mmCIF file with all atom_site columns, C-alpha atoms in Angstrom:
data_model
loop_
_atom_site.group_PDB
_atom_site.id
_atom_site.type_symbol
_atom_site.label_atom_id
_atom_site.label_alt_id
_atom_site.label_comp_id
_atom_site.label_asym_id
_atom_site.label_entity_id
_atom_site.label_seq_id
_atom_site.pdbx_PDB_ins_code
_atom_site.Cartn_x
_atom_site.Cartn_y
_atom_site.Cartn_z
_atom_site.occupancy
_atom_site.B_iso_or_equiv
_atom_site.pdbx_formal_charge
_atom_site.auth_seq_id
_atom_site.auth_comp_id
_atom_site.auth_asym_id
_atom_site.auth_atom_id
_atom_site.pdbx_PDB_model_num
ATOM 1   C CA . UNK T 1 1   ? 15.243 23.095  -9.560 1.00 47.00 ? 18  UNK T CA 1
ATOM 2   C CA . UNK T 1 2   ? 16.460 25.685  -7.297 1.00 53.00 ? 19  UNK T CA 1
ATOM 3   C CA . UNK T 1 3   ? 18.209 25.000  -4.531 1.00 67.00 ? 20  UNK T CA 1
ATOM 4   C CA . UNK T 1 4   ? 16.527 24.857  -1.468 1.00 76.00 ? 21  UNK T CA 1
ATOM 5   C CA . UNK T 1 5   ? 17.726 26.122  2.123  1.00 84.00 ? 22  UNK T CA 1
ATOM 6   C CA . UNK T 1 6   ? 17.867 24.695  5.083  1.00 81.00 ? 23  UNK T CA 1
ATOM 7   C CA . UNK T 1 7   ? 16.958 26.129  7.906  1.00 82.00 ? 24  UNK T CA 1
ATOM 8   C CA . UNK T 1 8   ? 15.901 23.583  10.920 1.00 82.00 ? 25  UNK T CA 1
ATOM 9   C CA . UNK T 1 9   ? 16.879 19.791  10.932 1.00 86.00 ? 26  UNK T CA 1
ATOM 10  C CA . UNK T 1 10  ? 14.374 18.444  14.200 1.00 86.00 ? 27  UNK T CA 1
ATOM 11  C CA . UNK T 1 11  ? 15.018 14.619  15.199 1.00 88.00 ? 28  UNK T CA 1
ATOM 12  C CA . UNK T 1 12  ? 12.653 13.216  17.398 1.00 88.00 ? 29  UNK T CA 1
ATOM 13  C CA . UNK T 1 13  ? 11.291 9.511   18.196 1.00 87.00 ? 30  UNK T CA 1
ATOM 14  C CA . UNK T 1 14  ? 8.172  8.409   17.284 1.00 85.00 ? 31  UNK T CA 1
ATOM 15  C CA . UNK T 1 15  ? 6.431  5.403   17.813 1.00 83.00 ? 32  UNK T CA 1
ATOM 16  C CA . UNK T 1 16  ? 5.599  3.949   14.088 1.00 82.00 ? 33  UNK T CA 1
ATOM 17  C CA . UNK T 1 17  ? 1.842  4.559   12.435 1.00 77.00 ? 34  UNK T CA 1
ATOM 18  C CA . UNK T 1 18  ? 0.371  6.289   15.973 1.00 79.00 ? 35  UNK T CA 1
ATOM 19  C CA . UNK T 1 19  ? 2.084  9.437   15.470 1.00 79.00 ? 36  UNK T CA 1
ATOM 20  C CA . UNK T 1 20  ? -0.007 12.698  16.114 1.00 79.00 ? 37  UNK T CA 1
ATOM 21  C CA . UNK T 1 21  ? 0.341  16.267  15.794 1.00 79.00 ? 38  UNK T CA 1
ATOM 22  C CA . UNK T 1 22  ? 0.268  16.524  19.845 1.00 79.00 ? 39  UNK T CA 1
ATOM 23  C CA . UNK T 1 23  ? 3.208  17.194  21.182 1.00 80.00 ? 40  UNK T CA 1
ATOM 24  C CA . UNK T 1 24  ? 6.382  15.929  20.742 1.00 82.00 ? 41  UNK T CA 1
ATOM 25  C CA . UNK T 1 25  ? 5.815  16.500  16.811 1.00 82.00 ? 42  UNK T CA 1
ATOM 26  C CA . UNK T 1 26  ? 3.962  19.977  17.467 1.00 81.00 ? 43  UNK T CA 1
ATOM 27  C CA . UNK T 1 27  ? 6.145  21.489  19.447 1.00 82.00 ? 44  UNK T CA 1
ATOM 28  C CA . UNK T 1 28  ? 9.104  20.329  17.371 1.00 83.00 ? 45  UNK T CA 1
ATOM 29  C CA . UNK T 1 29  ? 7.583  21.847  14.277 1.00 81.00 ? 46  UNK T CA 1
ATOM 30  C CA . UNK T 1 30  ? 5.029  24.490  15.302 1.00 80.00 ? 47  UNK T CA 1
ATOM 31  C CA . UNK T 1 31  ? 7.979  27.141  15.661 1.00 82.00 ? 48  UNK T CA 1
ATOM 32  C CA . UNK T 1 32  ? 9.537  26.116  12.080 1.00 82.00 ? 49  UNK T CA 1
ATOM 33  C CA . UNK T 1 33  ? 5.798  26.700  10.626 1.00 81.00 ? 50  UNK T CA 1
ATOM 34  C CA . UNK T 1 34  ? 5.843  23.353  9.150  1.00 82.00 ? 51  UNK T CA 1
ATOM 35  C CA . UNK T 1 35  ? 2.504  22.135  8.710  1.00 82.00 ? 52  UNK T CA 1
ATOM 36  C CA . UNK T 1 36  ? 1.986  19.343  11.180 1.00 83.00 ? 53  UNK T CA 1
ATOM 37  C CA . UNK T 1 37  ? -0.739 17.332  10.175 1.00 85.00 ? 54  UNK T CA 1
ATOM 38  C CA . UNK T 1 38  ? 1.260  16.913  6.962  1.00 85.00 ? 55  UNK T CA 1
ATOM 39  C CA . UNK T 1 39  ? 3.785  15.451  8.429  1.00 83.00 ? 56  UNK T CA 1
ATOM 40  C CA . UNK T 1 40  ? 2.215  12.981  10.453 1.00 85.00 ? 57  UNK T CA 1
ATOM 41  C CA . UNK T 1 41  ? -0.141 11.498  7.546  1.00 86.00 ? 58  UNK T CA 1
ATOM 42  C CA . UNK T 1 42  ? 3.018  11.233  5.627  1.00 86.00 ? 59  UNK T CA 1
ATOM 43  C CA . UNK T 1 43  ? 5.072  9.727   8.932  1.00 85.00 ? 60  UNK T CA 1
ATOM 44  C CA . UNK T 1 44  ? 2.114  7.663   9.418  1.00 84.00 ? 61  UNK T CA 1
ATOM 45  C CA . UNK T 1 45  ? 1.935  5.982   6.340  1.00 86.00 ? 62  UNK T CA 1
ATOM 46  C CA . UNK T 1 46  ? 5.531  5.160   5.937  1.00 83.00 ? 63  UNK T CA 1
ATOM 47  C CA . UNK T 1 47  ? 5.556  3.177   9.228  1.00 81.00 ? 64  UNK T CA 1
ATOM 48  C CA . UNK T 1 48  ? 2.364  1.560   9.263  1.00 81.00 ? 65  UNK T CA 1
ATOM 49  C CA . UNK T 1 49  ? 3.624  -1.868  8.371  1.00 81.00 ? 66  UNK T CA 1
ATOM 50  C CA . UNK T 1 50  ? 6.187  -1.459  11.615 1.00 77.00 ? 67  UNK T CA 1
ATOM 51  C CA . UNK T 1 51  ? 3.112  -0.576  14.516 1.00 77.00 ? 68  UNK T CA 1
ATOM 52  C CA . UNK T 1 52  ? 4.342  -1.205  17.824 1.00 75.00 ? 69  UNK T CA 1
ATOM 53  C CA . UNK T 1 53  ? 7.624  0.491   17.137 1.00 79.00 ? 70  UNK T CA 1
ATOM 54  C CA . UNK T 1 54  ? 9.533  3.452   18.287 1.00 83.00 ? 71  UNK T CA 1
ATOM 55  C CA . UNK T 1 55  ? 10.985 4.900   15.087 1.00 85.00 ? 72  UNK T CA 1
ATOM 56  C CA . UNK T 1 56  ? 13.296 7.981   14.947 1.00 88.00 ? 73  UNK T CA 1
ATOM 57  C CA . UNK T 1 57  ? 12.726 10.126  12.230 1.00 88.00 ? 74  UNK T CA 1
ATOM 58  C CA . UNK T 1 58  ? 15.213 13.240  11.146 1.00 89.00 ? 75  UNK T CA 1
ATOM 59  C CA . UNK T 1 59  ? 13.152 16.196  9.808  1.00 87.00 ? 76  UNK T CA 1
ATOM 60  C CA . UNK T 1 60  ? 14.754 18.801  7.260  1.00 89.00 ? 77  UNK T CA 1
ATOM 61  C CA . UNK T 1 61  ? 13.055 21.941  7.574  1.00 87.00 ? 78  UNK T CA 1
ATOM 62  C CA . UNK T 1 62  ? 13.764 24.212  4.359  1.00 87.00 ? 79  UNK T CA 1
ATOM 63  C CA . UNK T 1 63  ? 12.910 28.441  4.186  1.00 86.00 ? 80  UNK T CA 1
ATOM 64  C CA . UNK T 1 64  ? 9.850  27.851  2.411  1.00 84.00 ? 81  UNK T CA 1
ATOM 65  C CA . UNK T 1 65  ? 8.296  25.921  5.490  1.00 83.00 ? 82  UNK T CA 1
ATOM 66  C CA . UNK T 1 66  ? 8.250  22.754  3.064  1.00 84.00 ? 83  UNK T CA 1
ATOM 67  C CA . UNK T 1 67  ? 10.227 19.367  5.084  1.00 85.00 ? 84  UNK T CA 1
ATOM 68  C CA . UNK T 1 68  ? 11.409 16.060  4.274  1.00 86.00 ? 85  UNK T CA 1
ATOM 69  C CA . UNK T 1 69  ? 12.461 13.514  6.821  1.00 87.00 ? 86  UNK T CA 1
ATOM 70  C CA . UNK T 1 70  ? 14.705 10.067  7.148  1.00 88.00 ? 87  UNK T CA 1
ATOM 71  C CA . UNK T 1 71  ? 13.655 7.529   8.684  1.00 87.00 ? 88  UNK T CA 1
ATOM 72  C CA . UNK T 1 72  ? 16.260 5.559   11.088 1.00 86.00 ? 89  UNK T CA 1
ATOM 73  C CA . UNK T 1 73  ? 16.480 2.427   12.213 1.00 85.00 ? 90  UNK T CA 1
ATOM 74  C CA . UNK T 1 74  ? 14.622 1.558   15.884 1.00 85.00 ? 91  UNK T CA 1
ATOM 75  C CA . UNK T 1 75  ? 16.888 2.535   18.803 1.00 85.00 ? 92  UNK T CA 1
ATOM 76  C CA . UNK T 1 76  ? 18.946 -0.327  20.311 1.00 86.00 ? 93  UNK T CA 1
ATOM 77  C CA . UNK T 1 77  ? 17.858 -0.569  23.546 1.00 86.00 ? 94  UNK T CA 1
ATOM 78  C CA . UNK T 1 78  ? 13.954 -0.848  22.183 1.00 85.00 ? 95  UNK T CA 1
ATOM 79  C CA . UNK T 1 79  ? 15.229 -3.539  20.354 1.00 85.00 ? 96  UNK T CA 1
ATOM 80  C CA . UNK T 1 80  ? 17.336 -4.733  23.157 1.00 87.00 ? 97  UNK T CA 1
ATOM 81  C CA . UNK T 1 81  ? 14.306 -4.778  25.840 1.00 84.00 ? 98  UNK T CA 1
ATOM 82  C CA . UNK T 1 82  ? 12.004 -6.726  22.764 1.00 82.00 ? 99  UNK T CA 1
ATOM 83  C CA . UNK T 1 83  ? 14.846 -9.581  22.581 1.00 83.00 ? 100 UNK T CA 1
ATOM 84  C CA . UNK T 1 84  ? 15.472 -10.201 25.963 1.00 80.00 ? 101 UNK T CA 1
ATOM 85  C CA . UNK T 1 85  ? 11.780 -9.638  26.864 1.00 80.00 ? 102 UNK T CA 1
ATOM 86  C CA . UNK T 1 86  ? 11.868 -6.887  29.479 1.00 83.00 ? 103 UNK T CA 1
ATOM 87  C CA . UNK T 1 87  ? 9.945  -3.698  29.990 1.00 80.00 ? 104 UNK T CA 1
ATOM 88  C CA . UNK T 1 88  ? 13.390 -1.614  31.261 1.00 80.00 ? 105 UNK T CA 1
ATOM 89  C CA . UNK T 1 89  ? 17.199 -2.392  31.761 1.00 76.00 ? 106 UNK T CA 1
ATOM 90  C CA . UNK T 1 90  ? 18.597 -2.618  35.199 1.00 78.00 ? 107 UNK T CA 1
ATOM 91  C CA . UNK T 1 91  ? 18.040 0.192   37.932 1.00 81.00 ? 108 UNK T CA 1
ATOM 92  C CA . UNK T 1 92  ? 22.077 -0.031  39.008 1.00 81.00 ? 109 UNK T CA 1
ATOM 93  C CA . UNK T 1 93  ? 24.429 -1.019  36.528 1.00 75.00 ? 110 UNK T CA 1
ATOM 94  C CA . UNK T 1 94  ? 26.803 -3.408  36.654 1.00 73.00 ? 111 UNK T CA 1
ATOM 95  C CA . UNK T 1 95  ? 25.376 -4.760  40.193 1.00 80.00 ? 112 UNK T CA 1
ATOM 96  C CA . UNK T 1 96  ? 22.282 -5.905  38.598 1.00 80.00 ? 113 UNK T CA 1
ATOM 97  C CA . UNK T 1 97  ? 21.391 -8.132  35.754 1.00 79.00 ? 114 UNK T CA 1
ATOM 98  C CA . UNK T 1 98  ? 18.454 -7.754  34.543 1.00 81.00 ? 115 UNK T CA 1
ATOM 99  C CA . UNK T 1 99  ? 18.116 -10.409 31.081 1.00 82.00 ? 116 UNK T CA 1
ATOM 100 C CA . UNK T 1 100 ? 20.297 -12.298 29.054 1.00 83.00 ? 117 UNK T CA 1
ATOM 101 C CA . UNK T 1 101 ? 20.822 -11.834 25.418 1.00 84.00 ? 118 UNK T CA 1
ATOM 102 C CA . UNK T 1 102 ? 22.228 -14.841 23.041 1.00 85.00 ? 119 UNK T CA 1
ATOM 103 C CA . UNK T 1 103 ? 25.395 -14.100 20.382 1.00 86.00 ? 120 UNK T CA 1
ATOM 104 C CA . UNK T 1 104 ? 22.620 -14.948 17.574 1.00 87.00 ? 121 UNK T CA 1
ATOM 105 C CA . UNK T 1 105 ? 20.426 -12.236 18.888 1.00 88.00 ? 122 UNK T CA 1
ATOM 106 C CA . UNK T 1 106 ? 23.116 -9.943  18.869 1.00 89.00 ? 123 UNK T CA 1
ATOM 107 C CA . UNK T 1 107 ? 24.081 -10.273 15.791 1.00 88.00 ? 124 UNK T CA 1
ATOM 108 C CA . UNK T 1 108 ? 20.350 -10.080 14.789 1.00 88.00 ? 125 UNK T CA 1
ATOM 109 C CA . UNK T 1 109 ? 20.155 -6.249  16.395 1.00 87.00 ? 126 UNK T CA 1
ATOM 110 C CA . UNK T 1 110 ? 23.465 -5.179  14.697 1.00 88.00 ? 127 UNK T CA 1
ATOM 111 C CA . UNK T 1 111 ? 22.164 -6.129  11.467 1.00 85.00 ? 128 UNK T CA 1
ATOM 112 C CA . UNK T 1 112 ? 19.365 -3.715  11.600 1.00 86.00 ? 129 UNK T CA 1
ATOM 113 C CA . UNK T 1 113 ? 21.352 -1.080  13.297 1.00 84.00 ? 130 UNK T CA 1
ATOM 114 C CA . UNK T 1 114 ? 24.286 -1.392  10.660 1.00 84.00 ? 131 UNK T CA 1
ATOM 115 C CA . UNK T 1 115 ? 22.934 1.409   8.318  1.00 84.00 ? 132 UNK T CA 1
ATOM 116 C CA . UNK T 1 116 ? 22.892 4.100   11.301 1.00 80.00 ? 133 UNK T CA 1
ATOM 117 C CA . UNK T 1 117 ? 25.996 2.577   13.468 1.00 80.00 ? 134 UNK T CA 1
ATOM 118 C CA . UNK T 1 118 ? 29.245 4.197   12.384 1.00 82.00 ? 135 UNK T CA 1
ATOM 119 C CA . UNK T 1 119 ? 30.845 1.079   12.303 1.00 80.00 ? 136 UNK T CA 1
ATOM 120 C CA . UNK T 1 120 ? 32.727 -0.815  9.578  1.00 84.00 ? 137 UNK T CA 1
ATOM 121 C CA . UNK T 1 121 ? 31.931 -4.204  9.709  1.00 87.00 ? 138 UNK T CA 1
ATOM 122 C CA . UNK T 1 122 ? 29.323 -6.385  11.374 1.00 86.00 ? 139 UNK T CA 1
ATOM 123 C CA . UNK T 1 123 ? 31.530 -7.518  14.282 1.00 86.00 ? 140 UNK T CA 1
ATOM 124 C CA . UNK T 1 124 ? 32.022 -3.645  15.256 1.00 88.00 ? 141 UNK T CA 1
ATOM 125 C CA . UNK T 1 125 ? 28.797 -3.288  14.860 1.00 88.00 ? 142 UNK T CA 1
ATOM 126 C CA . UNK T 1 126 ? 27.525 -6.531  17.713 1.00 89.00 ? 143 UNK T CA 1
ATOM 127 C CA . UNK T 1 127 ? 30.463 -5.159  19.902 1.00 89.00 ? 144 UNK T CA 1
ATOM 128 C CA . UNK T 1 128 ? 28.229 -1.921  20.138 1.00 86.00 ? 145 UNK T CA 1
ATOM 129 C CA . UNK T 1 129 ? 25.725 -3.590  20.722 1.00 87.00 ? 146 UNK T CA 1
ATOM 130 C CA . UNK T 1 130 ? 26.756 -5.364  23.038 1.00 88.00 ? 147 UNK T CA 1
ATOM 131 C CA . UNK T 1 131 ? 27.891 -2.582  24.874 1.00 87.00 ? 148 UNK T CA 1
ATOM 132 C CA . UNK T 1 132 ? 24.836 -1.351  25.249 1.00 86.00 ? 149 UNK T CA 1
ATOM 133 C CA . UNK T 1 133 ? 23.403 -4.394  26.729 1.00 87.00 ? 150 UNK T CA 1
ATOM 134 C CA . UNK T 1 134 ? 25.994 -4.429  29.070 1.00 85.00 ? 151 UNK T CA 1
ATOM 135 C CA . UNK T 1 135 ? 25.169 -0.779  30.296 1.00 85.00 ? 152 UNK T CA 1
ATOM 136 C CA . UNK T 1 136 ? 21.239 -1.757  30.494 1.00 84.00 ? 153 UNK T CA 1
ATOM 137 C CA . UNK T 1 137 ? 22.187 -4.441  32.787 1.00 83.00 ? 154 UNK T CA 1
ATOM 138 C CA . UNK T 1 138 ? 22.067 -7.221  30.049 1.00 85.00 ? 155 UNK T CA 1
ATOM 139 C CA . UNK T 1 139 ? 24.062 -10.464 30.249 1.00 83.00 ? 156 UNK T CA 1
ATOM 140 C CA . UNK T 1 140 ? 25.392 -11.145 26.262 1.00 83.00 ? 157 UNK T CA 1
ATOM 141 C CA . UNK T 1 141 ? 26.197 -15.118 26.290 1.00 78.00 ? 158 UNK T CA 1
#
């Protein structure tokens, strides 16, 4: 096979099995001349079993207008706001605490994250984490 190249790589967030060819997804494609309702029966299908999710998703547009796309890992804070049960982090940080977050479920949220955290082990991985709890206005204890 030939190679193939690249000429567009379009990340955008998604929220998993509702996606649409509305904007964001038609705007971030329409100009590459990617077919969009390809992409979100495809996008659709691959998330269906997560509903209720934001997903990210990393598109790879190549010259012949075809694509393929990555799937990531939910972003922390979504997961963040889902453990400690809140609909947004704190309005001033650092003044404000909004939730608190156990060690357990900390660890829980770095598991999933490891494959897209640059991080080399698990406890690098909570002490991001944890960092971004802190900046949401999260108590980790």
């Amino acid at each position: 096979m030939a190679k193939r190249r690249v000429v567009a790589i379009v990340k955008i967030q998604l929220p998993a099995g509702k996606a649409t060819p509305a904007p964001p997804v038609g705007t971030a494609l329409g100009p590459h001349g990617v077919q969009t309702m390809d992409f979100v029966k495809q996008y659709n299908a691959q998330t269906e079993d997560r509903v209720g999710q934001v997903i990210p998703v990393e598109i790879t547009i190549f010259e012949d207008r075809t694509f393929s796309f990555v799937l990531k890992t939910p972003p922390t804070p979504v997961l963040l706001r889902q453990a400690a049960g809140i609909d947004k982090g704190a309005a001033t940080t650092g003044r404000e605490t909004v939730a608190t977050v156990t060690d357990e479920q900390i660890a829980e949220i770095a598991q999933i994250k490891m494959p897209d955290l640059n991080a080399n082990d698990l406890e690098a991985a909570k002490a991001q984490v944890a960092g971004t709890a802190r900046s949401m206005g999260i108590k980790v204890g």
